[in-house]
Amino acid sequence: MIPYVNKDDEANNEKDIEEVDINNLYKDEKKTHYDWYDKILLNRPLKVVVVTLLLAIVAPVLIYQLLFFSSIEHAPNDGFSPGSCVVSRASRLPCGLGNVTQDKCHSLCCYDLNSHVCFHRYPSRFSYIIDHNIWKEWSEEVILRPRVRNVPFSSQNSIPKLRLSIDEVSPSHLTLLFYNAEKMSYEGNRIEHKNYTHHVDSPEMTVTVEGSQGLIFSTLRGPLIASNDIWEIAFKLTNETMYGLGELPLTAGTVKVLYRHKGDFSTIPLIFAKVNDSYHGLLIDSVAPTEVFVLGDNQIVLRSITNEGLKLHVFIGPKPSDVMSDAMMIMGTNEQLEYWMLGAHICSESPKTAEDALTDLKEFMSSAASASLPFDSHCGSAPIVFNSNCEDDQLIEEAAAVIKAAGKRYVPQVSPYIRYHEVNETSDEIEMQRTDNGTCIDIISEHKQYILHSAFQANYTSDVYVGLVGEDTVVYPMFENASVEFMKRLWAYEVELDGIILENNWPLDESLKNNETALYLPYFSKNLEQVFENTPKWNAVYYNDTTKYFYKHNKYGTHAVSAFKNMFVTEVPMWSTSSWMDDNVNINRQNIHASWTNLRKELVEAALGGISGHWLWSSPVCGDTDTFDPETQTSLCVKWYMAATYMPLIKIHSSSVPTHPLAFTGTNKNLMLGALKKRLSLLPYFFTTMQSGPLLRPMFYQFPSSEHLKDLNTQYSVGDDLVIVPNLLPSQTHVHFWIPPGVWYELWGGLQINGKEGDVVSMTTTEADFLTLIRGGAVLIMQKEVMTSAEETRLRAEFSLTIALDCESNHTTAETSTSVDSNCLATGSLYITREMSLVFQTNERHLYIKAIGEDFEVMCGENAKVAHVIKDISVYGLDDEYNNYDNHRQASVNIDLCDLKDATNDKILYTYV
């Protein structure tokens, strides 16, 4: 039976409930059970906020751990910084090879499962430490010990004892040398007055250098790895812009290999860095193969296959010219510039037989004379390769005679190899090769100590290393400490040289190589494999020396230059394709393919090469390989001739297809000849400029204080007074000119460019020339009516002056003029000899000429080499009422500079208004 509630009872119960005070009933209970955290837990909006914050903060960390960490690690037990894997992708430094699978990533590195990259923690655990139990702070004798026993390259052991030597070379130059303390010892110099401070943090070593402009070098708390055949260091120079290594500017993603090879950049590894409106520099001094990586955030990583260490030069600046000067203190100064060297050098490399090549040479010299082709030197009928069987001596001497008879200079190309002929020493053939000095083939056996050998066998014996250059089997002389006797045996030619070009002297070896290097070295990348492809095998050795050849490879060209200089009784100018830290040789650019991209690149290379210290820089017009196609690239070749007008030195190198002007016809031929003649007309200015600085310069170098010009690679300064704006596209009709500080005029017509610094002006251009501007305040000395060589032009062509007045700056009294202030001024100079120069100063009415020095014989004597008459003057910047042309005043004059010998007050005065 189901129970029922009595209705009367239900009514009574409801009445009782209504009479109860519920607030009082639960008052005590509420006080007992509701604390502050209960309010939080029972507050629904607050719970939503808390959960959201947890998801926003904790979840990403957990996800990052699961997706990007190779493992979740605890702090290391060595007590030093654990390092973090939370590093932005732009700032990550590759750990080991970088792009590897997770199982090959070192356990102390981080791994990104998304991009499959192994990268260093920040700070890196691969560092060296100062033991505070022994050393309280760094000093030269401190032993640095590796924090990690093995390195992320083949798990090799770290070098157990490292030292850092800091050498204060000068007030603006110091060196950092990290080296194996078990093999050598250095002690850096200290000077009292310097423009920098350096500091080594401990216990985890970090090196910083500060100048007046702020921090200019830091190792970033990044990796310092030292092991057998692999060293690595990371550092940073600036947060702003960098230039160098053949790049203008130097950007993230750039990779360069410091190992002289086919297609290498020719300048020294000098980096300019901008910070706080000033510049400093860093020079990488590493003879061993070294990779340079420019990564995000301007981080630079060096990896070097060395056993000795890493050396860095830091230059304080603060101007780019100061950096260049300090770099040249290491390399030396090239003082072998002669006037004829500024003229065109022509070379041919025909696949024909030696006899046919000699016939072609004779025909060319005859045609060149008929066409009045302006050039100064020729390399002969073919490049010289040393022969072990004495062939071709007579043909080389005949070629030299042909060139000399035409009034040109003989500057042969020499490949520093010996053609290798394997013959039976008892055969009749070898008897036919005998000379008064014995058997030519015995050069190799008699002087084997100067020949490169193959890797040592198990019994420590080796044969000469045999390589391949073209179709020639060759062996390689090792020129380091080569005796004069050995060099004279190599150079068996009775010819008079005016100069010599050492080509292919990396040295070149085109033989097929097995991909075995990576099996023996702990680190060998695709970049290294590419540069090793056309050089001798890495495991070749010097005679009786187990040290591998590749450790000294970068110095091969420099050793060759020194050996040749020691051989010749009279020193002659020398060009070299490969040079290392040596500014006493001219740069010979080689293996440049004909392309629009490479034309632009050659301008960049020449400009950076010049400000790095290689002022005498030679570039091949239209390239020097077989890739030139006259059907499609003639317009490119024409533009290349125009660019060559402003190059320091030039070479017209014809390979299988001739690229000299006589190989073309019509307008193209005339434009090429016109470019060569224009170059000759500007040589007085070029020769004067190159006595004290580079010719072609990047804009950041010439105008370091201008923010508008710092990253430009579309216009270049030519000395102090000219700027060129190349038109490097086919049929290009306009160029954009970024106005530098000061007043500027178009060079050939005198049109003044209106605008202020940094303004961009679009100007018309032609196929016949690059737009060229002259600086207001400059006097440009030229010789417009050129002859067929630089030397003849210098002697016989009368001078012309282009005066570009600066009427906007605040001027003081001209030194050579009256005591009255001038509104417009311009100055210039003409280098004659080391003993004499001419100085030109003008105002809006007068020209003053003064001689500094008294070596007038070279200009006014019987054996004069320099012209002495000024024929005409062009003046830019005068008021229109004084102009007799649209934008300038032209005056025909007859000023004899020899009058300076007897002039009153040693001055010549000419009034043009």
mmCIF file with all atom_site columns, N, CA and C in Angstrom, residues 775-795:
data_model
loop_
_atom_site.group_PDB
_atom_site.id
_atom_site.type_symbol
_atom_site.label_atom_id
_atom_site.label_alt_id
_atom_site.label_comp_id
_atom_site.label_asym_id
_atom_site.label_entity_id
_atom_site.label_seq_id
_atom_site.pdbx_PDB_ins_code
_atom_site.Cartn_x
_atom_site.Cartn_y
_atom_site.Cartn_z
_atom_site.occupancy
_atom_site.B_iso_or_equiv
_atom_site.pdbx_formal_charge
_atom_site.auth_seq_id
_atom_site.auth_comp_id
_atom_site.auth_asym_id
_atom_site.auth_atom_id
_atom_site.pdbx_PDB_model_num
ATOM 1  N N  . ARG A 1 775 ? 82.319  66.282 -59.009 1.00 0.00 ? 775 ARG A N  1
ATOM 2  C CA . ARG A 1 775 ? 82.026  66.986 -57.754 1.00 0.00 ? 775 ARG A CA 1
ATOM 3  C C  . ARG A 1 775 ? 82.362  68.461 -57.878 1.00 0.00 ? 775 ARG A C  1
ATOM 4  N N  . GLY A 1 776 ? 81.461  69.302 -57.410 1.00 0.00 ? 776 GLY A N  1
ATOM 5  C CA . GLY A 1 776 ? 81.767  70.720 -57.332 1.00 0.00 ? 776 GLY A CA 1
ATOM 6  C C  . GLY A 1 776 ? 82.907  70.956 -56.360 1.00 0.00 ? 776 GLY A C  1
ATOM 7  N N  . GLY A 1 777 ? 83.890  71.716 -56.784 1.00 0.00 ? 777 GLY A N  1
ATOM 8  C CA . GLY A 1 777 ? 85.090  71.939 -55.986 1.00 0.00 ? 777 GLY A CA 1
ATOM 9  C C  . GLY A 1 777 ? 86.293  71.182 -56.507 1.00 0.00 ? 777 GLY A C  1
ATOM 10 N N  . ALA A 1 778 ? 86.127  70.481 -57.652 1.00 0.00 ? 778 ALA A N  1
ATOM 11 C CA . ALA A 1 778 ? 87.209  69.655 -58.195 1.00 0.00 ? 778 ALA A CA 1
ATOM 12 C C  . ALA A 1 778 ? 87.744  70.254 -59.490 1.00 0.00 ? 778 ALA A C  1
ATOM 13 N N  . VAL A 1 779 ? 89.027  70.061 -59.712 1.00 0.00 ? 779 VAL A N  1
ATOM 14 C CA . VAL A 1 779 ? 89.662  70.355 -60.993 1.00 0.00 ? 779 VAL A CA 1
ATOM 15 C C  . VAL A 1 779 ? 90.145  69.033 -61.558 1.00 0.00 ? 779 VAL A C  1
ATOM 16 N N  . LEU A 1 780 ? 89.602  68.631 -62.703 1.00 0.00 ? 780 LEU A N  1
ATOM 17 C CA . LEU A 1 780 ? 89.915  67.347 -63.327 1.00 0.00 ? 780 LEU A CA 1
ATOM 18 C C  . LEU A 1 780 ? 90.878  67.589 -64.480 1.00 0.00 ? 780 LEU A C  1
ATOM 19 N N  . ILE A 1 781 ? 92.026  66.911 -64.449 1.00 0.00 ? 781 ILE A N  1
ATOM 20 C CA . ILE A 1 781 ? 93.033  67.042 -65.502 1.00 0.00 ? 781 ILE A CA 1
ATOM 21 C C  . ILE A 1 781 ? 92.926  65.845 -66.427 1.00 0.00 ? 781 ILE A C  1
ATOM 22 N N  . MET A 1 782 ? 92.728  66.107 -67.741 1.00 0.00 ? 782 MET A N  1
ATOM 23 C CA . MET A 1 782 ? 92.566  65.039 -68.732 1.00 0.00 ? 782 MET A CA 1
ATOM 24 C C  . MET A 1 782 ? 93.480  65.298 -69.926 1.00 0.00 ? 782 MET A C  1
ATOM 25 N N  . GLN A 1 783 ? 93.560  64.298 -70.808 1.00 0.00 ? 783 GLN A N  1
ATOM 26 C CA . GLN A 1 783 ? 94.231  64.410 -72.102 1.00 0.00 ? 783 GLN A CA 1
ATOM 27 C C  . GLN A 1 783 ? 93.274  63.848 -73.153 1.00 0.00 ? 783 GLN A C  1
ATOM 28 N N  . LYS A 1 784 ? 92.551  64.740 -73.831 1.00 0.00 ? 784 LYS A N  1
ATOM 29 C CA . LYS A 1 784 ? 91.423  64.307 -74.650 1.00 0.00 ? 784 LYS A CA 1
ATOM 30 C C  . LYS A 1 784 ? 91.839  63.711 -75.988 1.00 0.00 ? 784 LYS A C  1
ATOM 31 N N  . GLU A 1 785 ? 92.905  64.205 -76.591 1.00 0.00 ? 785 GLU A N  1
ATOM 32 C CA . GLU A 1 785 ? 93.343  63.698 -77.893 1.00 0.00 ? 785 GLU A CA 1
ATOM 33 C C  . GLU A 1 785 ? 94.352  62.576 -77.663 1.00 0.00 ? 785 GLU A C  1
ATOM 34 N N  . VAL A 1 786 ? 93.833  61.349 -77.545 1.00 0.00 ? 786 VAL A N  1
ATOM 35 C CA . VAL A 1 786 ? 94.662  60.228 -77.126 1.00 0.00 ? 786 VAL A CA 1
ATOM 36 C C  . VAL A 1 786 ? 95.392  59.609 -78.313 1.00 0.00 ? 786 VAL A C  1
ATOM 37 N N  . MET A 1 787 ? 96.440  58.853 -77.970 1.00 0.00 ? 787 MET A N  1
ATOM 38 C CA . MET A 1 787 ? 97.252  58.144 -78.959 1.00 0.00 ? 787 MET A CA 1
ATOM 39 C C  . MET A 1 787 ? 96.941  56.648 -78.867 1.00 0.00 ? 787 MET A C  1
ATOM 40 N N  . THR A 1 788 ? 97.899  55.795 -79.247 1.00 0.00 ? 788 THR A N  1
ATOM 41 C CA . THR A 1 788 ? 97.658  54.352 -79.282 1.00 0.00 ? 788 THR A CA 1
ATOM 42 C C  . THR A 1 788 ? 98.190  53.619 -78.062 1.00 0.00 ? 788 THR A C  1
ATOM 43 N N  . SER A 1 789 ? 98.658  54.344 -77.058 1.00 0.00 ? 789 SER A N  1
ATOM 44 C CA . SER A 1 789 ? 99.086  53.715 -75.810 1.00 0.00 ? 789 SER A CA 1
ATOM 45 C C  . SER A 1 789 ? 99.033  54.742 -74.705 1.00 0.00 ? 789 SER A C  1
ATOM 46 N N  . ALA A 1 790 ? 99.050  54.279 -73.486 1.00 0.00 ? 790 ALA A N  1
ATOM 47 C CA . ALA A 1 790 ? 99.001  55.178 -72.338 1.00 0.00 ? 790 ALA A CA 1
ATOM 48 C C  . ALA A 1 790 ? 100.259 56.031 -72.258 1.00 0.00 ? 790 ALA A C  1
ATOM 49 N N  . GLU A 1 791 ? 101.401 55.408 -72.478 1.00 0.00 ? 791 GLU A N  1
ATOM 50 C CA . GLU A 1 791 ? 102.661 56.152 -72.366 1.00 0.00 ? 791 GLU A CA 1
ATOM 51 C C  . GLU A 1 791 ? 102.775 57.226 -73.444 1.00 0.00 ? 791 GLU A C  1
ATOM 52 N N  . GLU A 1 792 ? 102.403 56.868 -74.689 1.00 0.00 ? 792 GLU A N  1
ATOM 53 C CA . GLU A 1 792 ? 102.479 57.849 -75.765 1.00 0.00 ? 792 GLU A CA 1
ATOM 54 C C  . GLU A 1 792 ? 101.499 58.995 -75.530 1.00 0.00 ? 792 GLU A C  1
ATOM 55 N N  . THR A 1 793 ? 100.315 58.673 -75.046 1.00 0.00 ? 793 THR A N  1
ATOM 56 C CA . THR A 1 793 ? 99.342  59.712 -74.735 1.00 0.00 ? 793 THR A CA 1
ATOM 57 C C  . THR A 1 793 ? 99.867  60.638 -73.655 1.00 0.00 ? 793 THR A C  1
ATOM 58 N N  . ARG A 1 794 ? 100.466 60.086 -72.632 1.00 0.00 ? 794 ARG A N  1
ATOM 59 C CA . ARG A 1 794 ? 100.978 60.894 -71.531 1.00 0.00 ? 794 ARG A CA 1
ATOM 60 C C  . ARG A 1 794 ? 102.017 61.896 -72.010 1.00 0.00 ? 794 ARG A C  1
ATOM 61 N N  . LEU A 1 795 ? 102.814 61.506 -72.994 1.00 0.00 ? 795 LEU A N  1
ATOM 62 C CA . LEU A 1 795 ? 103.888 62.371 -73.478 1.00 0.00 ? 795 LEU A CA 1
ATOM 63 C C  . LEU A 1 795 ? 103.408 63.377 -74.519 1.00 0.00 ? 795 LEU A C  1
#
